[in-house]
Amino acid sequence: MWHRARAGYGYLRRFSTAVRRRSEDEGDWLYSSEWWGSDNDDGHTVLRSTSGKGNGVVSVVAYHSSRPNRMHWSGMERWLQKRCEEVHPGYGDEGKLRILGYQWRVLRFNDVTRQSTAKVMATYHENVPGVVYLMQQPRCLAVPYVKSMISAGLTTVASCNFDIIGALQGKKNMHILCIGHGGGSLPLFLASQIQGATVHIVEIDPLVISASIRAMGFPACSLKTQSADKAVSKPETIDEIMWKGIHERIYLYEADAEEFIVNSTNIYDMIFVDAYDGDDIFPHKLWHPDSTFLKALSNRLHPKHGTVVVNLHSDSDTVPSSLEQILPMGKYVSQVSRAYKDVLVGKEGSGLAFTVAVPWVCNTSLVVCRGFDKDSEYFDRDFVINTLISKSLELEHVMDLPFSCLEYIKRGFILV
């Protein structure tokens, strides 16, 4: 989750980049006015219930999306028809799949905190118009901190001599853990973009899981039991059409993060942590240096290139004093950063930690990695950031991203 910054503060400016964007970014911040909402907005609640896991009232609010416009719907309908023919020949006997429209879906805690935002496509069979299917759009990342976590994380692991290109092409396996699920936009992006990725997701609140599946278009067939068996024995035909080739590599578990990581035997190349609760608090047990969680996390992280990315709310150490009276802040980012670095890398270990400020919202991305070349004669802040910039440009090209990784790396870069 995140805090939105007030307009008019110069430090929240957009950075220019010489990298040409290949396609329109439908998740660009300029569209945030469509889904941010206000007291007099036209959003409507599609799900609302009370959490039994401390998240308060959990709701999903729908808003109209202006992109893609109708002239592009026919191309997506042709893709759906092609998928029907490939995955389930004869499924189209009920009529072709048509697009009903696109919406923003915003997951909220206690009607205030915007925990997650996703764009969904609504489809239906032309002969059965009363049944609507939702498909989350995995390449559309609406929230800047998600782009920041992905950009900084993938760029860093690539800088630690991990074969990220091979993983993108499906030639190398990559094991990723996401702690905290929300609407599922981050793990869905990773699984859809990285063909060699197997993504495990841990979410403690069954209501959040249900909301992501029922109201935010996350694939239901990805839900697993603790034994790694599918919670749904056989995927629905429509899920196969929309998600075949992706859902098989996503494992969504309902579990406590500490218990999961303590009992896990997996070694992860990357771990993403975004685990604020309904009170907008990052649980102490997930960052205290003496916690069972951090020690177990260290054992599950790859020793040569393991990279951890943590979403944090910015605090009074990382934003101008003028905002301290506007936003609820404390001086904890440096404590969390030091704890993760000391436990995962060690004071003399090979690796590093850094933070970057997220554009437009008051969040900070913490990145801790093992294996970054600290033996270089020229190792310093400039060496690190120049290495990351070089890798970010390479990734943008190979992944054909609609947004610039560079924009989410160079802003407010601080070595821990």
Coordinates of N, CA, C and O in Angstrom, one line a residue, residues 9 18 23 43 70 76 96 99 110-111 116 118 122 170 173 182 189 218 285 296 306 323 371:
Y9 N 4.7 19.8 -5.0 CA 6.0 19.7 -4.4 C 7.0 19.3 -5.4 O 6.9 18.2 -6.0
A18 N 16.1 9.3 -22.1 CA 16.3 9.3 -23.5 C 15.8 8.0 -24.2 O 15.9 7.8 -25.3
S23 N 5.5 1.2 -26.3 CA 4.1 1.2 -26.4 C 3.5 2.0 -25.3 O 4.2 2.4 -24.3
G43 N -17.1 5.8 -8.6 CA -16.7 4.4 -8.3 C -17.9 3.7 -7.6 O -18.7 4.3 -6.9
R70 N -12.2 1.6 -27.5 CA -13.0 0.6 -28.2 C -12.3 0.1 -29.6 O -12.5 -1.0 -30.0
M76 N -8.0 -7.7 -29.2 CA -8.0 -8.6 -28.0 C -9.1 -9.7 -28.2 O -8.8 -10.9 -27.8
K96 N -18.7 -16.6 -29.7 CA -17.4 -16.0 -29.5 C -17.3 -15.2 -28.2 O -18.3 -14.7 -27.7
I99 N -15.6 -8.6 -25.6 CA -15.2 -7.7 -24.5 C -16.3 -6.8 -24.1 O -16.9 -6.1 -25.0
N110 N -10.3 -0.6 5.2 CA -11.0 0.4 6.0 C -11.4 1.7 5.2 O -11.5 2.8 5.8
D111 N -11.7 1.5 3.9 CA -12.3 2.5 3.1 C -11.3 3.7 2.8 O -11.6 4.6 2.2
S116 N -4.1 -1.9 -3.3 CA -3.6 -2.4 -4.6 C -4.6 -1.9 -5.6 O -5.8 -1.7 -5.4
A118 N -5.5 -2.6 -9.9 CA -5.3 -3.4 -11.1 C -6.3 -3.0 -12.2 O -7.4 -2.6 -11.9
A122 N -13.3 -7.3 -18.8 CA -14.5 -8.1 -18.7 C -14.9 -8.7 -20.0 O -15.0 -7.9 -21.0
G170 N 12.8 -18.3 -20.8 CA 12.4 -19.6 -20.4 C 13.5 -20.7 -20.4 O 13.3 -21.9 -20.3
N173 N 15.6 -21.6 -15.0 CA 14.6 -21.5 -14.0 C 14.9 -20.3 -13.0 O 16.1 -20.0 -12.7
G182 N -2.1 -8.8 -1.9 CA -2.9 -7.7 -2.4 C -3.8 -8.1 -3.6 O -4.4 -9.2 -3.5
F189 N 2.6 -10.0 -13.0 CA 3.5 -9.4 -13.9 C 4.8 -10.3 -14.1 O 5.2 -10.6 -15.2
F218 N -7.7 -12.1 -10.7 CA -6.5 -13.0 -10.6 C -6.9 -14.4 -10.8 O -8.0 -14.8 -10.4
K285 N 7.8 -8.1 13.5 CA 8.4 -9.4 13.3 C 9.0 -9.7 12.0 O 9.8 -10.6 11.8
A296 N 15.3 -16.9 9.1 CA 14.9 -18.0 8.2 C 14.9 -17.5 6.7 O 15.3 -18.3 5.8
G306 N 21.1 -13.9 -4.5 CA 19.8 -13.7 -3.9 C 19.6 -12.2 -3.7 O 20.4 -11.5 -3.2
L323 N 6.5 17.9 4.5 CA 5.5 16.8 4.4 C 5.3 16.1 5.7 O 4.3 15.3 5.8
G371 N 26.2 -10.9 -3.7 CA 27.0 -11.2 -5.0 C 27.4 -10.0 -5.8 O 28.1 -10.2 -6.8

